[in-house]
PDB file of C-alpha atoms in Angstrom:
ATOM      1  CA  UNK Q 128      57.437  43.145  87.927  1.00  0.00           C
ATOM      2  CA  UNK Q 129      54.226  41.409  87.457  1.00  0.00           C
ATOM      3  CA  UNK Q 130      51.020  43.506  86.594  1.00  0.00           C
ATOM      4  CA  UNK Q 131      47.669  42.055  87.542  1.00  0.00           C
ATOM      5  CA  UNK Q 132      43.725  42.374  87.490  1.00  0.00           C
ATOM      6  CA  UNK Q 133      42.366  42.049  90.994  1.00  0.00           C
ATOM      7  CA  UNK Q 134      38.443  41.720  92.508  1.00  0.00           C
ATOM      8  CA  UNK Q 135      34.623  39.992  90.946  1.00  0.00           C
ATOM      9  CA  UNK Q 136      34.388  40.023  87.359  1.00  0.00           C
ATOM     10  CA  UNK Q 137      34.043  42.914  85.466  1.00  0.00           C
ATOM     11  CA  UNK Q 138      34.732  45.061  88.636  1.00  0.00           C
ATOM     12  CA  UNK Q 139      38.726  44.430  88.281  1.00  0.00           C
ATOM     13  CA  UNK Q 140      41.281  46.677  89.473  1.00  0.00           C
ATOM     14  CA  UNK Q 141      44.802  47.466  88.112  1.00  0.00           C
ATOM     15  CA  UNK Q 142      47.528  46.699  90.019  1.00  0.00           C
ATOM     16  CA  UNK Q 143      51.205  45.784  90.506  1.00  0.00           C
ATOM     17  CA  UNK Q 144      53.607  43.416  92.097  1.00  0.00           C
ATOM     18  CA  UNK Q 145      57.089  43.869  92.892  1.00  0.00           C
ATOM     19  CA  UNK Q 146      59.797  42.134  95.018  1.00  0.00           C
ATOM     20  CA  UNK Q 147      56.696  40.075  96.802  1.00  0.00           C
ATOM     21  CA  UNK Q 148      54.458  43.507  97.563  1.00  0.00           C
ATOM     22  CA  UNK Q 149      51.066  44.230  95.581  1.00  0.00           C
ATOM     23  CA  UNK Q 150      50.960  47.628  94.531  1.00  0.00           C
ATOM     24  CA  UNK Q 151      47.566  49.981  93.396  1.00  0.00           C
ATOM     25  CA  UNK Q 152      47.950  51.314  89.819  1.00  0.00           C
ATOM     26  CA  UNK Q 153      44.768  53.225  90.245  1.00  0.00           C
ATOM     27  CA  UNK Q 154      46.762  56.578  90.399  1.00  0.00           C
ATOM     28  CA  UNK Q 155      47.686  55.632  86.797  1.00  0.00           C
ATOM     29  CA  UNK Q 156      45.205  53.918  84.712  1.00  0.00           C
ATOM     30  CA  UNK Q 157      41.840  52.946  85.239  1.00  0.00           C
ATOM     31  CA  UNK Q 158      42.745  49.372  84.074  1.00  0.00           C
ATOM     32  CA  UNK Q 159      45.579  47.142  82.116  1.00  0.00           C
ATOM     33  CA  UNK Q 160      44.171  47.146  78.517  1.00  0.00           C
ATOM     34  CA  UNK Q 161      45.458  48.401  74.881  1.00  0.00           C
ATOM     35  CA  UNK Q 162      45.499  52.219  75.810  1.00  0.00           C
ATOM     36  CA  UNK Q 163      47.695  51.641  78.839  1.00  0.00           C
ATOM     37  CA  UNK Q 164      50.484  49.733  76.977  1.00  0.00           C
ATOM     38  CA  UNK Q 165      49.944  52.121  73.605  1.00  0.00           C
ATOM     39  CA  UNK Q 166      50.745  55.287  76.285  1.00  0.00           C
ATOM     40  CA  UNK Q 167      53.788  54.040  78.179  1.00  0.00           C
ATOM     41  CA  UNK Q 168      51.997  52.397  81.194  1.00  0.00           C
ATOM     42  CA  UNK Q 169      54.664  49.670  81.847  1.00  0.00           C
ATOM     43  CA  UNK Q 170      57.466  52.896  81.679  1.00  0.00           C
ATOM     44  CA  UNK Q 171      55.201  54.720  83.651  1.00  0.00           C
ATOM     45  CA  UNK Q 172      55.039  52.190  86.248  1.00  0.00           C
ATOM     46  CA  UNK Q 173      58.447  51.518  86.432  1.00  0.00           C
ATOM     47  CA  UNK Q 174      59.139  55.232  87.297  1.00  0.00           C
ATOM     48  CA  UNK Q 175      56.432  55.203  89.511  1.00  0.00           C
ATOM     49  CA  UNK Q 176      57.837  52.485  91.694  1.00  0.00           C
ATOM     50  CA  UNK Q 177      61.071  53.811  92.310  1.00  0.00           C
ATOM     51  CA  UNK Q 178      60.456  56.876  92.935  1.00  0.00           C
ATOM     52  CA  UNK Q 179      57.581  55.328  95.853  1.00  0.00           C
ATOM     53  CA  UNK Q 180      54.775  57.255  94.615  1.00  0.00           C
ATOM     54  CA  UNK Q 181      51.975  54.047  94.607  1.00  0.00           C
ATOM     55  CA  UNK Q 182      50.411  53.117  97.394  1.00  0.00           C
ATOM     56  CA  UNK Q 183      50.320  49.271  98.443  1.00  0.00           C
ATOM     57  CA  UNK Q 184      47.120  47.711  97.981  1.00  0.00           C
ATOM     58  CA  UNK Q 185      45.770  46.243 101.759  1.00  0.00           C
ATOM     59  CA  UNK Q 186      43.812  42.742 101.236  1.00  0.00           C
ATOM     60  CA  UNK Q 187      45.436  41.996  97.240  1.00  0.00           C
ATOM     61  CA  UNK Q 188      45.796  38.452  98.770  1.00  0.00           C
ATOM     62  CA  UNK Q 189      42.097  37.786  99.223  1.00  0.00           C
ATOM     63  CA  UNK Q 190      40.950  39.343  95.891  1.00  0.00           C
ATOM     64  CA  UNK Q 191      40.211  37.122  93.022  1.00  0.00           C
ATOM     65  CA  UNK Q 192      42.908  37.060  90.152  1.00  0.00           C
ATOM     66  CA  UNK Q 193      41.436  38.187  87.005  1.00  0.00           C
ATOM     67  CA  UNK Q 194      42.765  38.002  83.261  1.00  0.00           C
ATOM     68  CA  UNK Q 195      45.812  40.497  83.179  1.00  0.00           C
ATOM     69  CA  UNK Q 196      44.559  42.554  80.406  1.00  0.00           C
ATOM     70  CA  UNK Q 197      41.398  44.186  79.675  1.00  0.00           C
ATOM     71  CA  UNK Q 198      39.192  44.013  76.714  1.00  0.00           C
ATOM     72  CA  UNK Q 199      41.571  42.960  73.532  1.00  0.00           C
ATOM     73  CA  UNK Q 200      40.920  43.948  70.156  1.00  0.00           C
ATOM     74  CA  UNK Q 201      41.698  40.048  69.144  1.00  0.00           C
ATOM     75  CA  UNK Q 202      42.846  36.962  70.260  1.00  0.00           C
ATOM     76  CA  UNK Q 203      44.985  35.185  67.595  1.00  0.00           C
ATOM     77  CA  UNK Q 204      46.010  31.557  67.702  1.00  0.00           C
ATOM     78  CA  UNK Q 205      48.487  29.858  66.124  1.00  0.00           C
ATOM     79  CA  UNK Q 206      47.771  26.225  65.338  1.00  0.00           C
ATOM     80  CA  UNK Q 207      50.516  23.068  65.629  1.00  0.00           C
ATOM     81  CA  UNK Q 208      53.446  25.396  66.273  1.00  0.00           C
ATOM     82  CA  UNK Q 209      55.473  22.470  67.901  1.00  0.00           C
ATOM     83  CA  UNK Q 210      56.334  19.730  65.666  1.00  0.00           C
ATOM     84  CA  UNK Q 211      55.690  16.658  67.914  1.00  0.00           C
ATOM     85  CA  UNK Q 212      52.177  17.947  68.513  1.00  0.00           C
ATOM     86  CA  UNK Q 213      51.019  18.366  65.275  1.00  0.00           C
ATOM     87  CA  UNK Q 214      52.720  14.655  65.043  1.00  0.00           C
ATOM     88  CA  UNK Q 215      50.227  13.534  67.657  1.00  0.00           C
ATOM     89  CA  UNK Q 216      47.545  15.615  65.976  1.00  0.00           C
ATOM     90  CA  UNK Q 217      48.089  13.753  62.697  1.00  0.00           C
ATOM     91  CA  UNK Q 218      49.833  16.250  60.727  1.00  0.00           C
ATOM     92  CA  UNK Q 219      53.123  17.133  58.823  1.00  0.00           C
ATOM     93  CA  UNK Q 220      54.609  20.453  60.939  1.00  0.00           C
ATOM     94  CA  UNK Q 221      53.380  23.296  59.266  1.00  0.00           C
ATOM     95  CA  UNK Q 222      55.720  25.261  56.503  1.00  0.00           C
ATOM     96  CA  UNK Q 223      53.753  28.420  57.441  1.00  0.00           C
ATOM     97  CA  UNK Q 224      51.986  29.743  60.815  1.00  0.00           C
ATOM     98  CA  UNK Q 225      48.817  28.328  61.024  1.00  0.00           C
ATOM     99  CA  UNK Q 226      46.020  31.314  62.381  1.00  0.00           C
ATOM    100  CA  UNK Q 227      42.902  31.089  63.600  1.00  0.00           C
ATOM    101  CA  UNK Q 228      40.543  33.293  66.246  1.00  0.00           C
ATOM    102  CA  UNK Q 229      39.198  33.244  69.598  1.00  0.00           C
ATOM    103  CA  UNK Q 230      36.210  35.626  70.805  1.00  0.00           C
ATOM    104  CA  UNK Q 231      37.633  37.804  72.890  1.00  0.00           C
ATOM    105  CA  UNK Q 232      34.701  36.639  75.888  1.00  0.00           C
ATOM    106  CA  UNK Q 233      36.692  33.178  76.092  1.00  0.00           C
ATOM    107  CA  UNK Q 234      39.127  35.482  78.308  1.00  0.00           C
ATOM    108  CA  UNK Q 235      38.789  34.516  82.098  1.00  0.00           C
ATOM    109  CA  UNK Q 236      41.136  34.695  85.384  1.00  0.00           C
ATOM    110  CA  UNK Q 237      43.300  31.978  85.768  1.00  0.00           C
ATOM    111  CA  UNK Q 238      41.857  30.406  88.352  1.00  0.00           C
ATOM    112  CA  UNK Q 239      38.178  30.942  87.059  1.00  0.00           C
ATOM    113  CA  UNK Q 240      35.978  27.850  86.139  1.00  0.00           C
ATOM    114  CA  UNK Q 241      36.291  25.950  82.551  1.00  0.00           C
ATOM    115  CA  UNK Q 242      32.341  25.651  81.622  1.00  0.00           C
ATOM    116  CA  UNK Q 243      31.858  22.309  79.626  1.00  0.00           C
ATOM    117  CA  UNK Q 244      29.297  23.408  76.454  1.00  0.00           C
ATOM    118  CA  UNK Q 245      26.143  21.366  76.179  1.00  0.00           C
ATOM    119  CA  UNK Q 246      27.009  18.601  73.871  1.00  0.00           C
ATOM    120  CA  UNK Q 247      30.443  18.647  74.173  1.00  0.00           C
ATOM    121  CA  UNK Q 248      32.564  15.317  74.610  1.00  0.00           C
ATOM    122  CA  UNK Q 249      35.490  16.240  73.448  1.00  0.00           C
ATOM    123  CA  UNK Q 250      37.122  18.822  75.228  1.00  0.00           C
ATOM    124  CA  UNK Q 251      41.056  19.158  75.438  1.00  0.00           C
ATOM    125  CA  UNK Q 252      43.590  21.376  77.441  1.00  0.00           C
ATOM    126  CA  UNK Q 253      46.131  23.095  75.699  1.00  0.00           C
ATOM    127  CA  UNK Q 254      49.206  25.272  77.939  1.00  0.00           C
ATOM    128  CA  UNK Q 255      50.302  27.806  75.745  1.00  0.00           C
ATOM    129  CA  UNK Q 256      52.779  31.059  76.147  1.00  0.00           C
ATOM    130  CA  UNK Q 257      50.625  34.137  75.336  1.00  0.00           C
ATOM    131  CA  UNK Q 258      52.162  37.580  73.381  1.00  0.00           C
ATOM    132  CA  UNK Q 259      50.604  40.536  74.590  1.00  0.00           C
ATOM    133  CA  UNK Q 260      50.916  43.038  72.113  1.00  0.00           C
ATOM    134  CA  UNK Q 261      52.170  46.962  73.440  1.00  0.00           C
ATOM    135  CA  UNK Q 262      52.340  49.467  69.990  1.00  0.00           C
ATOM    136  CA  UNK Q 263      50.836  48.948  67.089  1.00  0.00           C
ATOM    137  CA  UNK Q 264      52.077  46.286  64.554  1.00  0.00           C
ATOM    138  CA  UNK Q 265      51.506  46.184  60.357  1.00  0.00           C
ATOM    139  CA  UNK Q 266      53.610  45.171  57.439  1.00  0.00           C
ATOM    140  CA  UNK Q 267      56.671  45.230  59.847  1.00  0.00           C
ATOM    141  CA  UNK Q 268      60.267  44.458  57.569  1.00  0.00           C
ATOM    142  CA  UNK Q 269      61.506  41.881  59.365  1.00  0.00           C
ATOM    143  CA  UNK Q 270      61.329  39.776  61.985  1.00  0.00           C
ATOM    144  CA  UNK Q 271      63.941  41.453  63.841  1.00  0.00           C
ATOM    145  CA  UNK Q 272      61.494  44.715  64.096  1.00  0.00           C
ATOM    146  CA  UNK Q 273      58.658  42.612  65.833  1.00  0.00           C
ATOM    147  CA  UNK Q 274      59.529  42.018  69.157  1.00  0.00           C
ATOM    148  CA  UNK Q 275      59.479  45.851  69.568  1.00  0.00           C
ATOM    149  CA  UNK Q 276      55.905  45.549  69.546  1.00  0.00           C
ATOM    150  CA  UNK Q 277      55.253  42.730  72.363  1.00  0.00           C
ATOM    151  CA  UNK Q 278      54.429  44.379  75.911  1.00  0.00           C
ATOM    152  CA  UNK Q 279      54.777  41.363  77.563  1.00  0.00           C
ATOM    153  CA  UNK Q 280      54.287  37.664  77.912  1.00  0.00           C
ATOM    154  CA  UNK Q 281      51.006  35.570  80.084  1.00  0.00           C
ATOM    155  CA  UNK Q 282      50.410  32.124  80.398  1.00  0.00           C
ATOM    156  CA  UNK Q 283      47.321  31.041  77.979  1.00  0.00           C
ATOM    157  CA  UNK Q 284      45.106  28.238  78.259  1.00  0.00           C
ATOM    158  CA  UNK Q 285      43.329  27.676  74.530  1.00  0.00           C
ATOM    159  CA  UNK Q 286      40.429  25.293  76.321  1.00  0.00           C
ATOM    160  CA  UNK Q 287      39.441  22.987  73.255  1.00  0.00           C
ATOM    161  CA  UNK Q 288      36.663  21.009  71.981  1.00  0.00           C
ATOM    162  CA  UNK Q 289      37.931  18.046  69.359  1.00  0.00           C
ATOM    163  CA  UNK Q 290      34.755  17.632  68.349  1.00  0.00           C
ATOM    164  CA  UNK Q 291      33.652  20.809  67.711  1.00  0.00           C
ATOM    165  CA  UNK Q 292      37.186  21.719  65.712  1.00  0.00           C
ATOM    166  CA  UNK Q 293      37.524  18.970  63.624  1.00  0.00           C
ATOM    167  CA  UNK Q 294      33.786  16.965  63.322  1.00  0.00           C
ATOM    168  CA  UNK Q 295      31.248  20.094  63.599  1.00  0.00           C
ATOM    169  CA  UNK Q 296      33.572  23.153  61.812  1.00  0.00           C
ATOM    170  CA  UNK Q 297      33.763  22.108  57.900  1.00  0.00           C
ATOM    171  CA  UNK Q 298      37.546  22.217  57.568  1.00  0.00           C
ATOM    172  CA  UNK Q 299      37.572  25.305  60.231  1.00  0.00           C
ATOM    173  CA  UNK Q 300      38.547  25.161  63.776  1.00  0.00           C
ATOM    174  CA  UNK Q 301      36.772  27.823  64.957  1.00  0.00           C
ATOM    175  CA  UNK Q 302      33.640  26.426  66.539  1.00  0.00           C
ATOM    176  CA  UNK Q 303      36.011  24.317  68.892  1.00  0.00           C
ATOM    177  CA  UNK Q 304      37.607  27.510  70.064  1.00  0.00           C
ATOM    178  CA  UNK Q 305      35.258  30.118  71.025  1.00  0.00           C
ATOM    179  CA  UNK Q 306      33.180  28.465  73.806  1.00  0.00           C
ATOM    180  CA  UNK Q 307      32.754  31.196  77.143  1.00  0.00           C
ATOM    181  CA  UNK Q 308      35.215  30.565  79.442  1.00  0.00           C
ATOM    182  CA  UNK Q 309      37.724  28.382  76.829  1.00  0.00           C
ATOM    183  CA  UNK Q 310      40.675  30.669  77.308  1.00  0.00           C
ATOM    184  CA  UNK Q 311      41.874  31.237  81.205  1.00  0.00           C
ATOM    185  CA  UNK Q 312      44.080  34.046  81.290  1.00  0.00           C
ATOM    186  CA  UNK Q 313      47.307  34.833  83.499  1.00  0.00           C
ATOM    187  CA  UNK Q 314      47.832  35.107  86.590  1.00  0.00           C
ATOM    188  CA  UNK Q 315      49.834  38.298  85.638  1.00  0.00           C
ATOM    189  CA  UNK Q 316      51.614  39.785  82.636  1.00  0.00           C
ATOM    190  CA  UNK Q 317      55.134  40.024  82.857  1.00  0.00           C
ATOM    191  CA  UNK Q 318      56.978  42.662  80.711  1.00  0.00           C
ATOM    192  CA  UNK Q 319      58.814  41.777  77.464  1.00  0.00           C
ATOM    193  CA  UNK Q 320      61.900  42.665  78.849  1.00  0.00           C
ATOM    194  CA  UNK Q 321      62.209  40.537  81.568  1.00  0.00           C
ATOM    195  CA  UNK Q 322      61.477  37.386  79.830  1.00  0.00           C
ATOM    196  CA  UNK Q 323      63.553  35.230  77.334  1.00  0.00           C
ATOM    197  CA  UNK Q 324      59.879  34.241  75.017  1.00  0.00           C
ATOM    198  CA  UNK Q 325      62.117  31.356  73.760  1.00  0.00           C
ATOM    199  CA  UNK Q 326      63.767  29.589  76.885  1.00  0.00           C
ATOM    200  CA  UNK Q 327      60.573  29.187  78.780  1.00  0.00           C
ATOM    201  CA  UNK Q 328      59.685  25.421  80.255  1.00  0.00           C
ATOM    202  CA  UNK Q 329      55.966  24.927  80.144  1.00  0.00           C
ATOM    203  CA  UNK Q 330      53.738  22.272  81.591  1.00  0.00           C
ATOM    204  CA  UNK Q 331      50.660  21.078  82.432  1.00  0.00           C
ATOM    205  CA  UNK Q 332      48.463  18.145  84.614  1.00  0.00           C
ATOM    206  CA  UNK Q 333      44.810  16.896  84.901  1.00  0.00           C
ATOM    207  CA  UNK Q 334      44.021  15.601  88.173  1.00  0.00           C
ATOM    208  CA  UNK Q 335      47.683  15.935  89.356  1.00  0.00           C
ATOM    209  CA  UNK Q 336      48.922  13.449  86.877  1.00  0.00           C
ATOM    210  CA  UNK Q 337      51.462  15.114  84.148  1.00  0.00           C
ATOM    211  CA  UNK Q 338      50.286  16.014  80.849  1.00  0.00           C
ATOM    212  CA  UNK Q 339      52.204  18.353  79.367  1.00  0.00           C
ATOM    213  CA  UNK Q 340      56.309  19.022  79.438  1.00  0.00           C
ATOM    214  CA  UNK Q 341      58.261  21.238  77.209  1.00  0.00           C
ATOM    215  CA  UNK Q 342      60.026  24.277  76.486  1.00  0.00           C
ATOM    216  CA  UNK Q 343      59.289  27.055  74.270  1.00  0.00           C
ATOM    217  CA  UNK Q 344      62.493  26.781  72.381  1.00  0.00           C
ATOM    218  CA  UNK Q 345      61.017  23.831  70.320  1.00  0.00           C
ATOM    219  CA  UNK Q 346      58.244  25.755  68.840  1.00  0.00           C
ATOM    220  CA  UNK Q 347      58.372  25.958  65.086  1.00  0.00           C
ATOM    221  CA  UNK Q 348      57.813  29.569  64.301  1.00  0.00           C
ATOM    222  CA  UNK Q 349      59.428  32.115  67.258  1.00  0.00           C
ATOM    223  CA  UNK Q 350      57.502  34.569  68.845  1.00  0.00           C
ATOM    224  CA  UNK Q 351      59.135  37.368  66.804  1.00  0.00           C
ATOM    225  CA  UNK Q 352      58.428  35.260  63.549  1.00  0.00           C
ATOM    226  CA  UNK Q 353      54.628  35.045  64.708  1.00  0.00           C
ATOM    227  CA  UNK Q 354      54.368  38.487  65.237  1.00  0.00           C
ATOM    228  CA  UNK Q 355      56.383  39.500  61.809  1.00  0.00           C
ATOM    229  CA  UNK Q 356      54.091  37.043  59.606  1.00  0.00           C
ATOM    230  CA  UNK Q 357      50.813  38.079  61.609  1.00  0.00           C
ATOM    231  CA  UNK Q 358      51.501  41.805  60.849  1.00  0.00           C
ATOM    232  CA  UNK Q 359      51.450  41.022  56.968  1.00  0.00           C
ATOM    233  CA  UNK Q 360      48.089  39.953  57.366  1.00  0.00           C
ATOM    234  CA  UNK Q 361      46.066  42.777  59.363  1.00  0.00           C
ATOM    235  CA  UNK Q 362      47.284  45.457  62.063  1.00  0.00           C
ATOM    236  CA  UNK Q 363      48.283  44.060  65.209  1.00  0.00           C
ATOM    237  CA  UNK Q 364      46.563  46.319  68.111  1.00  0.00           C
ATOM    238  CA  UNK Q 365      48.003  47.032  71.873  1.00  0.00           C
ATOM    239  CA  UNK Q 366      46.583  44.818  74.003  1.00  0.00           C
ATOM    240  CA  UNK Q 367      45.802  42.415  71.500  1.00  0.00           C
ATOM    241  CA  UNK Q 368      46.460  38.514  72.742  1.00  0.00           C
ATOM    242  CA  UNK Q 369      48.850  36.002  70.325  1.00  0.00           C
ATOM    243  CA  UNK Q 370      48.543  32.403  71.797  1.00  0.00           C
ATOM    244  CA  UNK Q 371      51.354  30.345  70.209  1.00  0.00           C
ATOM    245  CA  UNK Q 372      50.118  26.746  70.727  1.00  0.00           C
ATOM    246  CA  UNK Q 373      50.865  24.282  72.306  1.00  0.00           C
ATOM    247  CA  UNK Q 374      53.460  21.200  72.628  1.00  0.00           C
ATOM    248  CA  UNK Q 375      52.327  17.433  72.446  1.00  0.00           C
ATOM    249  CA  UNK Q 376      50.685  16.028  75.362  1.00  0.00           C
ATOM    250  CA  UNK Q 377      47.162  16.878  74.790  1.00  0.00           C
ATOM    251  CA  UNK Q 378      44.103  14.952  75.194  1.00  0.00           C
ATOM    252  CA  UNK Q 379      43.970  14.777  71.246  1.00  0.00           C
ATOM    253  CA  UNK Q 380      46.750  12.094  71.264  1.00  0.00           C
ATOM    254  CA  UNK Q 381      44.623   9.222  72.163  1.00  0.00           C
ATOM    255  CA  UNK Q 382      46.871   8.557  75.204  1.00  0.00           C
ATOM    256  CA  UNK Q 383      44.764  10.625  77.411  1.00  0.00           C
ATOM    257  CA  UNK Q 384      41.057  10.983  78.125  1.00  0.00           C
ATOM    258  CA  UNK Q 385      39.293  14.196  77.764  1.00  0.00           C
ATOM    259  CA  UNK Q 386      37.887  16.012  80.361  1.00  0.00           C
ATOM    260  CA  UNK Q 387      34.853  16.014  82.045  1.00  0.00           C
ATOM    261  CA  UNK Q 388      33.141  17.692  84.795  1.00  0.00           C
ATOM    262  CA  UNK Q 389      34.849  17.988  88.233  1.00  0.00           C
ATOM    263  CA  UNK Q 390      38.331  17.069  86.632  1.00  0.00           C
ATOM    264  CA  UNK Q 391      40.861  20.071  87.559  1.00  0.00           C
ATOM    265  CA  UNK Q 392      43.459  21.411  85.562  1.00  0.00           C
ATOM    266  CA  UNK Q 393      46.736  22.860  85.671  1.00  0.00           C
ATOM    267  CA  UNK Q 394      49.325  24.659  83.991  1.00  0.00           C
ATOM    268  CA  UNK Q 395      51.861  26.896  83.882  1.00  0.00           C
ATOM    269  CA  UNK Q 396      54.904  28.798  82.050  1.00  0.00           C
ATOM    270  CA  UNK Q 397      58.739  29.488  83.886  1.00  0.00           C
ATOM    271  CA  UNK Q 398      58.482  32.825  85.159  1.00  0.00           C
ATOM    272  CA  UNK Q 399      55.161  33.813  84.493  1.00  0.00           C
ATOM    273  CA  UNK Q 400      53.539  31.735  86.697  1.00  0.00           C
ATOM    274  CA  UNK Q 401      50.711  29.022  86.567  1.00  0.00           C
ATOM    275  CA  UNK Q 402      46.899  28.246  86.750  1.00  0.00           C
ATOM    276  CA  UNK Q 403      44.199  25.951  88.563  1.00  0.00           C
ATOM    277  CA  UNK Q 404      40.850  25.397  86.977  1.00  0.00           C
ATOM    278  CA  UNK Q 405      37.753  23.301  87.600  1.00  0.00           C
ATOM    279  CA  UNK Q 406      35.449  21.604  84.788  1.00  0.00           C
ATOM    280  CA  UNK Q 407      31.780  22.457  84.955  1.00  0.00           C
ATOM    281  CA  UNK Q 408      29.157  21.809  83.587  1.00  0.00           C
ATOM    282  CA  UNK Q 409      27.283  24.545  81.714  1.00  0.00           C
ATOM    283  CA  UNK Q 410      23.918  26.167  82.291  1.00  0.00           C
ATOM    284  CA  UNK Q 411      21.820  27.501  79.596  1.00  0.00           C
TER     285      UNK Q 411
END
């Protein structure tokens, strides 16, 4: 069961896709954000489909793919979370998760263009599995408790900007993260219990050539370790987005160039599918 965002930006529509049929979830929500997952909407779906009460939705295949959820509260990064990327980054692997924020507005559709920021000359792909948080999270005992909390798993793309991270941000990363567009989203969110978070292979390729390879069992911190640590920190919120970096193969290295305008990426995670975008550059 996948659940997806279909139609222009901003005029999305919920909707569902089962054993190779697209489903309308407009009976049931208005849209695939933090209320829907806080009230039982993946449950509610579930029932709803076998008992044959949604109707299928004629034309899904023409309509754009948007980000799979609506609106988060927060999108929360963690930083060098496999150890031979922080390697190629220049760094020991961390002893504790590493966090940092993207604006929420970096959210796009998967297959949405990747605007290139005035000035920018530095700017790096990163495939990363993405935690999509269903019931609220905070000071949580253990790391056994967390994974209660996830909703479901997405395939992330934290879009970078070296220069911006490490030249222009005064020992932050921040202003290398939060460009609009720098975070395609999806295609579809696929529910926590369908997935293994830490058996996933993930991969990625500029221009058709191979970039990225790995799986997620060599990150450093798991994802219910992420979400344990994260929730002694501040409240976790449904619908809220936990990227969980990204392995070595980046741009960053030195053994690959960095993007630039009409380059295409793509990526994508086992089982939750994979991406396509273009570099652009942007307007003011």
């Amino acid at each position: 069961m996948e659940f997806l965002r279909l139609g222009a930006p901003g005029a999305e529509r919920p909707a569902v896709r089962h054993d190779g049929t697209t489903y309308d979830l407009a009976g049931i929500t208005a849209d695939i954000d933090g209320t829907f997952l806080a009230r039982d909407g993946i449950a509610r779906t579930r029932e709803a489909l076998a008992a044959g009460d949604l109707p299928v939705l004629d034309g899904a295949e023409a309509l754009r793919v948007g980000a799979p959820i609506a609106r988060p509260m927060a999108v929360l990064c963690i930083g060098q979370n496999y150890a031979a990327h922080a390697a190629e980054s220049g760094d020991a692997p961390p002893s504790v998760p590493i966090l940092f924020h993207k604006h929420p507005n970096t959210i796009v559709g998967p297959f949405d263009d990747v605007l290139i920021p005035p000035g920018a000359e530095k700017v790096d792909w990163e495939v990363e599995l993405g935690i999509v948080i269903g019931t609220r999270a905070r000071y949580l005992a253990s790391p056994e408790d967390a994974l209660a909390h996830v909703a479901g798993y997405v395939v992330s793309h934290d879009v970078s900007e070296r220069a911006f991270q490490v030249e222009h941000s005064g020992g932050q990363w921040s202003k290398g993260k939060n460009a609009e567009t720098f975070n395609p989203l999806g295609p579809a969110l696929v529910p926590a219990d369908e997935v293994d978070p830490q058996a996933l292979h993930l991969w990625s390729r500029v221009n058709g050539e191979p970039r990225q390879d790995s799986n997620t069992a060599d990150m450093i911190f798991t994802v219910a370790q992420i979400v344990h640590h994260l929730s002694q920190y501040l409240v976790l919120e449904p619908g809220d987005l936990i990227n969980t970096g990204t392995p070595q193969g980046v741009a960053l290295s030195g053994r690959f160039p960095y993007l630039r305008a009409g380059d295409v990426v793509e990526l994508g995670i086992e089982g939750l599918g994979s991406q396509r975008q273009r570099l652009v550059d942007a307007r003011p």
